[in-house]
Coordinates of C-alpha atoms and ligand atoms in Angstrom, one line a residue:
M1 CA -44.0 28.0 -19.3
K2 CA -43.2 24.3 -19.2
E3 CA -44.0 23.9 -22.9
E4 CA -41.8 26.9 -23.8
L5 CA -38.9 25.2 -22.0
R6 CA -39.7 21.8 -23.6
A7 CA -39.3 23.5 -27.0
I8 CA -35.7 24.4 -26.0
V9 CA -34.6 21.3 -24.2
G10 CA -36.8 18.5 -25.5
D11 CA -38.5 15.8 -23.5
R12 CA -35.2 14.5 -22.2
G13 CA -34.5 17.9 -20.7
L14 CA -37.4 17.9 -18.3
V15 CA -37.9 15.8 -15.2
E16 CA -41.6 15.2 -14.8
T17 CA -42.8 12.3 -12.8
A18 CA -43.1 12.7 -9.0
H19 CA -40.8 9.7 -8.5
E20 CA -38.1 11.2 -10.7
R21 CA -38.4 14.6 -9.3
E22 CA -37.9 13.7 -5.6
P23 CA -34.0 13.5 -5.5
Y24 CA -33.8 17.0 -7.1
E25 CA -36.1 18.6 -4.5
V26 CA -34.4 17.3 -1.3
D27 CA -30.8 18.0 -0.1
W28 CA -28.2 15.3 0.7
R29 CA -28.7 15.6 4.4
G30 CA -32.5 15.4 4.1
Q31 CA -32.9 18.7 6.0
Y32 CA -34.5 20.7 3.2
H33 CA -37.6 19.5 1.3
G34 CA -38.4 21.9 -1.5
K35 CA -41.0 21.9 -4.3
A36 CA -40.0 23.1 -7.8
A37 CA -42.3 24.5 -10.4
I38 CA -40.3 22.8 -13.1
I39 CA -37.0 20.8 -13.2
V40 CA -35.1 21.5 -16.4
R41 CA -31.9 19.8 -17.6
P42 CA -30.3 21.7 -20.5
A43 CA -27.6 19.9 -22.4
T44 CA -25.6 22.8 -24.0
T45 CA -24.6 26.4 -23.2
D46 CA -27.0 27.6 -25.8
E47 CA -29.9 25.8 -24.2
V48 CA -29.0 27.1 -20.7
S49 CA -28.9 30.6 -22.2
R50 CA -32.3 30.3 -23.8
V51 CA -33.9 28.7 -20.7
V52 CA -32.6 31.5 -18.5
Q53 CA -33.8 34.2 -21.0
V54 CA -37.3 32.8 -20.9
L55 CA -37.3 32.5 -17.1
S56 CA -35.8 36.0 -16.7
E57 CA -38.4 37.6 -18.9
A58 CA -41.1 36.0 -16.8
R59 CA -39.2 37.0 -13.6
I60 CA -39.2 33.3 -12.4
A61 CA -36.6 32.3 -9.8
I62 CA -33.9 29.9 -10.8
V63 CA -32.1 27.4 -8.6
P64 CA -28.9 26.1 -10.3
Q65 CA -28.1 22.6 -9.4
G66 CA -25.1 20.2 -10.0
G67 CA -24.6 17.0 -8.1
N68 CA -26.9 18.1 -5.3
T69 CA -24.4 17.3 -2.5
S70 CA -24.6 20.7 -0.9
M71 CA -24.2 20.6 2.9
C72 CA -26.2 23.8 3.4
G73 CA -29.3 23.5 1.2
G74 CA -27.8 25.6 -1.5
A75 CA -29.3 23.7 -4.4
T76 CA -32.7 23.0 -3.0
P77 CA -35.7 25.2 -4.0
D78 CA -38.0 26.7 -1.4
G79 CA -41.5 25.1 -0.8
S80 CA -43.5 27.6 -2.8
G81 CA -43.6 25.6 -6.0
T82 CA -42.7 28.7 -8.0
Q83 CA -38.9 28.2 -8.5
V84 CA -37.3 26.4 -11.4
I85 CA -34.4 24.0 -10.9
V86 CA -31.8 24.3 -13.7
N87 CA -29.8 21.1 -13.3
L88 CA -26.5 21.1 -15.2
S89 CA -25.7 17.3 -15.1
R90 CA -26.3 16.8 -18.8
M91 CA -23.6 19.3 -19.6
N92 CA -20.8 16.8 -19.0
K93 CA -18.4 17.1 -21.9
V94 CA -14.7 17.5 -21.6
R95 CA -14.1 20.1 -24.3
A96 CA -10.3 20.0 -24.4
V97 CA -7.2 18.8 -22.6
D98 CA -4.0 20.8 -23.2
P99 CA -1.1 19.0 -21.4
N100 CA 1.4 21.6 -22.6
N101 CA -0.6 24.4 -21.1
N102 CA -1.5 22.2 -18.1
T103 CA -5.2 22.9 -18.5
M104 CA -8.5 21.2 -19.3
T105 CA -11.6 22.9 -20.5
V106 CA -14.7 21.1 -19.1
E107 CA -18.4 21.6 -18.8
A108 CA -20.2 22.3 -15.5
G109 CA -21.9 18.9 -15.2
C110 CA -18.7 16.8 -15.3
V111 CA -18.5 14.7 -12.1
L112 CA -15.4 15.5 -10.1
A113 CA -14.1 11.9 -10.0
E114 CA -14.4 11.7 -13.8
L115 CA -12.2 14.9 -14.2
Q116 CA -9.6 13.4 -11.9
R117 CA -9.6 10.4 -14.3
V118 CA -9.3 12.5 -17.4
A119 CA -6.3 14.4 -15.9
N120 CA -4.7 11.1 -14.9
D121 CA -5.1 9.7 -18.4
A122 CA -3.3 12.8 -19.7
G123 CA -0.4 12.1 -17.3
R124 CA -1.5 15.0 -15.1
L125 CA -3.1 15.6 -11.7
F126 CA -6.3 17.5 -11.0
P127 CA -5.9 17.8 -7.2
L128 CA -9.4 18.7 -6.0
S129 CA -10.6 15.8 -3.9
L130 CA -13.5 15.4 -1.5
G131 CA -15.8 12.8 0.0
A132 CA -18.6 13.6 -2.5
E133 CA -16.3 13.4 -5.6
G134 CA -18.2 10.5 -7.1
S135 CA -21.3 12.6 -7.4
C136 CA -20.5 16.3 -7.0
E137 CA -20.0 18.3 -10.3
I138 CA -17.3 20.8 -11.2
G139 CA -20.0 23.6 -11.6
G140 CA -21.1 23.0 -8.0
N141 CA -17.4 22.8 -6.8
L142 CA -16.7 26.1 -8.4
S143 CA -19.9 27.7 -7.2
T144 CA -19.1 26.7 -3.6
N145 CA -15.4 27.2 -3.9
A146 CA -15.1 23.7 -2.6
G147 CA -12.1 22.8 -0.4
G148 CA -11.5 19.2 0.5
T149 CA -8.4 17.3 1.3
G150 CA -5.9 18.7 -1.2
V151 CA -6.1 22.4 -0.1
L152 CA -3.0 22.3 2.1
R153 CA -0.8 21.9 -1.1
Y154 CA -3.0 23.0 -4.0
G155 CA -5.5 25.5 -2.6
N156 CA -9.3 25.7 -2.8
T157 CA -11.2 25.4 -6.1
R158 CA -10.8 29.1 -6.7
E159 CA -7.0 28.5 -7.1
L160 CA -7.6 25.8 -9.6
V161 CA -9.5 27.8 -12.2
L162 CA -8.2 30.0 -15.0
G163 CA -11.3 30.8 -17.0
L164 CA -15.1 30.5 -16.9
E165 CA -18.1 30.5 -19.2
V166 CA -21.2 31.9 -17.4
V167 CA -24.8 32.4 -18.4
L168 CA -25.8 35.7 -16.8
P169 CA -29.2 36.2 -15.1
D170 CA -30.6 37.8 -18.3
G171 CA -29.5 34.9 -20.5
R172 CA -26.4 36.5 -22.1
V173 CA -23.3 34.3 -22.2
W174 CA -20.0 35.7 -20.7
E175 CA -17.3 33.9 -22.6
G176 CA -14.3 34.0 -20.2
L177 CA -12.8 30.6 -21.1
R178 CA -9.2 31.9 -21.1
G179 CA -6.4 29.5 -20.2
L180 CA -4.0 32.2 -19.1
R181 CA -1.8 32.3 -16.0
K182 CA -1.3 36.0 -16.4
D183 CA -4.1 38.4 -17.4
N184 CA -4.2 41.8 -15.7
T185 CA -6.8 43.5 -17.8
G186 CA -9.0 44.8 -15.0
Y187 CA -11.2 43.2 -12.4
D188 CA -10.9 39.4 -12.4
L189 CA -14.6 38.7 -13.0
K190 CA -14.4 34.9 -12.7
H191 CA -13.7 35.2 -9.0
L192 CA -17.2 36.8 -8.5
F193 CA -18.8 33.7 -9.8
V194 CA -16.6 31.3 -7.9
G195 CA -18.2 30.8 -4.4
A196 CA -21.3 32.7 -5.4
E197 CA -23.5 29.6 -4.8
G198 CA -25.5 30.3 -8.0
T199 CA -26.7 33.7 -6.9
L200 CA -25.0 35.6 -9.7
G201 CA -25.3 33.4 -12.8
I202 CA -24.9 29.8 -14.0
I203 CA -21.4 28.5 -14.7
T204 CA -21.5 26.4 -17.8
A205 CA -17.8 25.6 -18.4
A206 CA -14.4 26.2 -17.0
V207 CA -10.7 26.1 -17.8
L208 CA -9.0 24.2 -14.9
K209 CA -5.4 24.0 -14.0
L210 CA -3.5 20.6 -14.2
F211 CA -0.5 19.7 -12.1
P212 CA 2.4 17.2 -12.4
K213 CA 1.3 13.8 -11.3
P214 CA 3.3 12.6 -8.3
R215 CA 5.1 9.4 -8.9
A216 CA 4.3 8.0 -5.5
M217 CA 2.0 8.7 -2.5
A218 CA 2.9 7.5 0.9
T219 CA 0.0 7.4 3.3
A220 CA -0.1 6.8 7.1
M221 CA -2.5 7.0 10.0
A222 CA -0.7 8.5 13.0
A223 CA -2.2 8.3 16.5
V224 CA -2.0 11.5 18.5
D225 CA -3.2 12.7 21.9
G226 CA -5.4 15.5 20.4
P227 CA -5.5 18.6 18.3
A228 CA -2.5 20.3 19.9
Q229 CA -0.3 17.4 19.0
A230 CA -1.8 17.3 15.5
V231 CA -0.9 20.9 14.9
A232 CA 2.6 20.5 16.3
L233 CA 3.0 17.4 14.1
L234 CA 2.0 19.3 11.0
G235 CA 4.7 21.9 11.7
K236 CA 7.3 19.3 12.2
L237 CA 6.4 17.3 9.1
R238 CA 6.4 20.4 7.0
E239 CA 9.8 21.4 8.4
T240 CA 11.3 18.1 7.3
C241 CA 9.2 17.2 4.1
G242 CA 8.1 20.7 3.0
D243 CA 5.3 20.8 0.4
R244 CA 5.4 17.1 -0.2
I245 CA 2.9 16.9 2.7
T246 CA -0.2 17.0 0.6
A247 CA -2.9 15.9 3.0
F248 CA -3.3 16.2 6.8
E249 CA -6.6 15.3 8.2
F250 CA -7.6 15.0 11.8
L251 CA -10.0 12.3 13.2
P252 CA -10.8 12.0 16.9
R253 CA -11.6 8.5 18.0
I254 CA -15.4 9.0 17.9
C255 CA -15.1 9.4 14.1
V256 CA -13.2 6.1 13.7
D257 CA -15.9 4.4 15.9
L258 CA -18.7 5.9 13.8
V259 CA -17.1 4.6 10.6
L260 CA -16.3 1.1 12.1
T261 CA -20.0 0.9 13.2
H262 CA -21.7 2.0 10.0
I263 CA -19.4 1.4 7.0
R264 CA -19.0 -2.2 6.2
G265 CA -15.5 -3.5 5.6
S266 CA -13.7 -0.7 7.6
R267 CA -11.0 -1.7 10.0
D268 CA -9.3 -0.2 13.0
P269 CA -6.1 1.3 11.7
L270 CA -3.9 0.4 14.7
P271 CA -3.9 -2.5 17.3
A272 CA -4.8 -0.3 20.3
R273 CA -7.4 2.5 20.6
H274 CA -6.1 6.1 20.7
P275 CA -7.7 9.4 21.5
A276 CA -7.2 10.8 18.0
Y277 CA -5.5 10.2 14.6
V278 CA -4.0 12.1 11.7
L279 CA -4.2 10.9 8.2
V280 CA -1.0 12.1 6.5
E281 CA -0.1 11.8 2.8
L282 CA 3.2 12.6 1.3
S283 CA 3.4 13.0 -2.5
D284 CA 6.8 12.5 -4.1
N285 CA 8.6 12.2 -7.4
A286 CA 10.7 9.4 -6.0
E287 CA 9.7 5.7 -6.1
I288 CA 7.1 4.5 -3.6
A289 CA 9.8 2.8 -1.4
V290 CA 11.6 6.1 -1.1
A291 CA 8.4 8.0 -0.4
N292 CA 7.4 5.5 2.3
A293 CA 10.8 5.6 3.9
T294 CA 10.7 9.4 4.0
L295 CA 7.3 9.5 5.7
E296 CA 8.3 6.6 8.0
E297 CA 11.4 8.5 9.1
A298 CA 9.6 11.7 9.6
L299 CA 6.9 10.0 11.7
G300 CA 9.6 8.1 13.6
G301 CA 11.1 11.5 14.6
A302 CA 7.7 12.6 15.8
V303 CA 7.3 9.5 17.9
E304 CA 10.7 10.3 19.5
A305 CA 9.6 13.9 20.1
G306 CA 6.5 12.5 21.9
L307 CA 4.0 13.9 19.3
V308 CA 2.9 10.5 17.9
R309 CA 1.8 7.5 19.9
D310 CA 1.9 5.0 17.1
A311 CA 1.5 4.9 13.3
A312 CA 0.5 2.6 10.5
L313 CA 2.0 3.2 7.0
A314 CA -0.1 1.9 4.0
A315 CA 1.9 -1.0 2.4
S316 CA -0.3 -1.3 -0.7
E317 CA -2.9 0.7 -2.7
A318 CA -5.6 -1.3 -1.0
Q319 CA -4.3 -0.3 2.5
R320 CA -4.0 3.3 1.3
L321 CA -7.6 3.3 0.2
A322 CA -8.7 1.7 3.5
L323 CA -7.1 4.5 5.5
W324 CA -8.7 7.1 3.3
G325 CA -12.0 5.3 3.7
L326 CA -11.9 5.9 7.4
R327 CA -11.6 9.6 6.7
E328 CA -13.9 10.0 3.7
N329 CA -16.8 8.0 5.2
I330 CA -17.2 10.1 8.3
S331 CA -20.0 12.2 6.9
E332 CA -21.9 9.2 5.6
A333 CA -21.4 7.3 8.9
Q334 CA -22.5 10.3 10.9
K335 CA -25.6 10.6 8.8
L336 CA -26.4 6.9 9.2
D337 CA -25.9 7.3 13.0
G338 CA -28.7 9.9 13.2
V339 CA -29.2 13.6 13.0
S340 CA -26.5 16.1 13.6
I341 CA -25.9 19.9 13.8
K342 CA -23.0 20.8 11.5
H343 CA -20.5 23.6 11.9
D344 CA -18.1 23.9 9.0
V345 CA -15.7 26.5 10.6
S346 CA -12.2 27.7 10.2
V347 CA -9.7 29.4 12.5
P348 CA -6.0 30.1 12.0
V349 CA -4.2 26.7 12.1
S350 CA -2.3 27.7 15.3
R351 CA -5.6 28.3 17.1
V352 CA -7.3 25.0 16.3
P353 CA -6.4 23.5 19.7
E354 CA -8.1 26.5 21.4
L355 CA -11.2 26.0 19.3
Y356 CA -11.5 22.4 20.5
E357 CA -10.8 23.5 24.1
R358 CA -13.1 26.5 24.3
A359 CA -16.1 25.2 22.2
G360 CA -15.8 21.8 23.9
K361 CA -15.9 23.3 27.4
A362 CA -18.8 25.7 26.6
L363 CA -20.9 23.0 25.1
A364 CA -20.2 20.5 27.9
E365 CA -21.3 23.0 30.5
K366 CA -24.7 23.6 28.8
Y367 CA -25.3 20.4 26.9
P368 CA -23.4 17.6 28.7
D369 CA -25.1 14.9 26.6
I370 CA -24.2 16.3 23.2
R371 CA -21.7 14.2 21.2
I372 CA -19.0 16.3 19.6
V373 CA -17.8 14.9 16.3
A374 CA -15.2 17.5 15.3
F375 CA -12.8 16.4 12.6
G376 CA -11.4 17.5 9.3
H377 CA -8.9 19.6 7.4
V378 CA -6.7 20.6 10.3
G379 CA -3.9 21.6 7.9
D380 CA -6.2 24.3 6.6
G381 CA -7.6 25.3 10.0
N382 CA -10.9 24.0 8.8
I383 CA -12.7 21.8 11.3
H384 CA -16.1 20.2 10.8
Y385 CA -17.2 20.9 14.4
N386 CA -20.3 18.7 14.1
C387 CA -22.5 17.7 17.0
S388 CA -24.6 14.5 17.1
K389 CA -27.5 13.9 19.4
S390 CA -27.2 11.6 22.3
E391 CA -29.0 8.2 21.9
R392 CA -31.5 9.2 24.7
Q393 CA -32.6 12.5 23.1
A394 CA -35.4 12.9 20.6
A395 CA -34.5 14.5 17.3
E396 CA -37.0 17.4 17.8
D397 CA -35.5 18.2 21.2
F398 CA -32.0 18.1 19.8
F399 CA -32.9 20.5 16.9
R400 CA -34.7 22.8 19.3
Q401 CA -31.3 23.5 20.9
G402 CA -29.8 24.1 17.4
A403 CA -29.7 27.9 17.3
D404 CA -28.1 28.0 20.8
V405 CA -25.6 25.3 20.0
N406 CA -24.7 27.2 16.8
H407 CA -24.1 30.4 18.8
I408 CA -21.9 28.7 21.4
V409 CA -19.7 27.3 18.6
Y410 CA -19.7 30.3 16.3
D411 CA -19.1 32.8 19.1
V412 CA -15.9 30.9 19.9
V413 CA -14.9 30.8 16.3
H414 CA -15.6 34.5 15.9
A415 CA -13.5 35.3 19.0
L416 CA -10.6 33.3 17.5
G417 CA -10.7 35.3 14.3
G418 CA -12.4 32.5 12.3
S419 CA -15.1 32.0 9.8
I420 CA -18.5 30.3 10.3
S421 CA -18.4 28.8 6.8
A422 CA -15.0 27.5 5.7
E423 CA -15.8 25.5 2.6
H424 CA -19.5 24.5 2.3
G425 CA -20.9 28.0 1.7
L426 CA -23.9 29.7 3.3
G427 CA -26.8 28.3 1.2
Q428 CA -30.0 28.6 3.2
L429 CA -28.5 27.1 6.4
K430 CA -26.4 30.1 7.4
R431 CA -28.0 32.9 5.4
D432 CA -29.3 34.5 8.5
E433 CA -26.5 33.5 10.8
I434 CA -23.9 35.3 8.7
K435 CA -25.5 38.7 9.6
R436 CA -24.4 38.2 13.2
Y437 CA -20.7 37.6 12.3
K438 CA -19.8 39.4 9.0
D439 CA -18.9 43.0 8.8
P440 CA -22.1 45.0 7.7
L441 CA -20.0 46.8 5.1
E442 CA -18.9 43.6 3.5
L443 CA -22.6 42.5 3.4
E444 CA -23.6 45.8 1.8
L445 CA -20.9 45.4 -0.9
M446 CA -22.1 41.9 -1.6
R447 CA -25.7 43.1 -1.9
N448 CA -24.6 45.8 -4.3
I449 CA -22.8 43.3 -6.5
K450 CA -25.9 41.1 -6.5
K451 CA -28.1 44.0 -7.5
T452 CA -25.8 44.9 -10.4
L453 CA -25.6 41.5 -11.9
D454 CA -29.1 40.2 -10.9
P455 CA -31.3 43.3 -10.7
H456 CA -34.5 41.2 -10.6
G457 CA -33.2 38.9 -7.9
I458 CA -34.0 35.7 -9.8
M459 CA -30.8 33.8 -9.2
N460 CA -31.1 31.4 -6.3
P461 CA -33.1 33.7 -4.0
G462 CA -33.1 32.8 -0.3
K463 CA -29.5 31.7 -0.5
V464 CA -26.4 33.5 0.8
L465 CA -27.9 37.0 1.1
Ligands
FAD501 P1 -24.8 21.4 -5.6 O1 -25.0 20.8 -4.3 O2 -25.7 20.9 -6.7 O3 -24.9 22.9 -5.6 C1 -24.1 23.6 -4.6 C2 -24.3 25.2 -4.8 O4 -23.8 25.6 -6.1 C3 -25.8 25.6 -4.8 O5 -25.9 26.9 -4.3 C4 -26.1 25.6 -6.3 O6 -27.1 26.5 -6.6 C5 -24.8 26.1 -6.9 N1 -24.5 25.5 -8.3 C6 -24.3 24.2 -8.6 N2 -24.0 24.1 -9.9 C7 -23.9 25.4 -10.4 C8 -23.5 26.0 -11.6 N3 -23.2 25.2 -12.7 N4 -23.6 27.4 -11.7 C9 -23.9 28.1 -10.7 N5 -24.2 27.7 -9.5 C10 -24.2 26.3 -9.3 N6 -17.4 20.3 0.4 C11 -16.1 20.8 0.5 O7 -15.8 21.9 0.2 N7 -15.1 20.0 1.1 C12 -15.4 18.7 1.4 O8 -14.5 18.0 1.9 C13 -16.7 18.2 1.3 N8 -17.0 16.9 1.6 C14 -18.2 16.5 1.4 C15 -18.5 15.1 1.7 C16 -19.8 14.6 1.5 C17 -20.0 13.1 1.8 C18 -20.8 15.4 1.0 C19 -22.2 14.9 0.7 C20 -20.5 16.8 0.7 C21 -19.3 17.3 0.9 N9 -19.0 18.6 0.6 C22 -17.7 19.1 0.7 C23 -20.0 19.5 0.1 C24 -20.3 19.4 -1.4 O9 -19.9 18.2 -2.0 C25 -19.6 20.5 -2.1 O10 -20.1 21.7 -1.7 C26 -19.6 20.4 -3.7 O11 -18.7 21.4 -4.2 C27 -21.0 20.7 -4.3 O12 -21.1 20.3 -5.6 P2 -22.5 19.8 -6.3 O13 -22.2 19.6 -7.7 O14 -23.1 18.7 -5.5 O15 -23.3 21.2 -6.1
MLT502 C1 -15.8 16.4 4.9 O1 -14.8 17.0 4.9 O2 -15.9 15.2 5.1 C2 -17.1 17.1 4.8 O3 -16.9 18.4 4.3 C3 -17.6 17.3 6.2 C4 -19.0 17.3 6.8 O4 -19.8 16.3 6.6 O5 -19.3 18.1 7.6
ZN503 ZN1 -14.7 19.1 4.5

């Protein structure tokens, strides 16, 4: 089999030594260690198509992989040594940029940060933004329907795509690279592949939406008492500034402490300690001085209303990046601090305070030592309700509680009408858990779609369903 694949992709398209293979076989969190039969890196759609055809005929399971930053083991093979990783990173060409149509057509292996740069160079904005943007790839973003910090204004990745090119599980290529904003010619197939986590086919290219580039971005860190004040502040800021509020991220003090401890060069945003913070960004077409004044005035109003305790406005690009660093380094800092149990959940924005209150109380009653590190995209109702182990506890003991801790948090989320996976997907982490919370009819419909597109079950088995 390997030689058949070599004939398609050449020596450069195979990862062979044990040392080189390792990063492909383990996930970002180090929670899943798989073993692949072969790791193949095709460089064109035609190569992907021929690779998939060969594997499909032999009924060999395929694990699509992009930047391998999945938070739920979605891109890691199982331990059987029978699955083949198809890594898309060599498919990294920008095929076209069309500023008048406000689109760019790009290959799946383009790194997200690079696409932000391409859009910027064309005088446009590609608004998808997340902590892993220096290494995650657009094929992975599409396949997980990634969220991130721009969702409040621009939506999830699903809302940023107009067309797709996909290699189907039998190797045929669906050419759906249309750059149309209106196209009502039946079922919108691209949305089946967005968020499918590689279980229905391999995305090889996409037409992405571009947006006008804001002239200025005003950024501030506002100290608040807790989630209730954060939600109230969001309402107030949107009343006064409307859609110009483009990011609104919540950080309890424990997150700032973790970043200060583990990430070199980070600084406390305000002179005093506060229970929690909100990172707010306002994007404007006015000059930066005007944008700053608008945000300052809005936050001043919130101070008077008793919602904000203190605030720091970034006075330079370096200060703006430093404030974002406090937010974007939380995952890395939490990882450096030790093992954690992650809950990427969402509830209606209005119910975020209840989530904190009810889950916090239920966990404290049963696991008083657990450290709750719950932060994130409060403007989207998406909280990373993560739990870190206490210093005294051994990692094995902590993980032994995992299933129970999950149920405590997820039961609250479910009762609040929420979702147990807001933006990271199910992967292998939540594949079983989802059966407890999702409507059986929805799961049945999902299985039927899977059977229709992938009758032999070779696309990323063991994930999602
Ligand atoms: P991978 O991890 O390689 O794959 C993810 C899934 O997509 C797998 O199921 C894989 O099989 C499938 N896949 C990958 N490429 C393809 C393809 N071309 N065709 C079909 N299937 C494919 N996520 C968010 O949503 N918001 C965040 O704010 C966020 N922050 C993060 C911060 C950090 C520090 C890290 C490490 C991760 C974060 N994530 C976040 C999770 C992760 O970055 C995203 O899920 C990202 O979209 C995954 O992209 P990737 O290229 O790394 O995909
Ligand atoms: C983030 O928003 O930083 C990540 O999605 C969160 C996580 O690490 O759980
Ligand atoms: Zn997130």
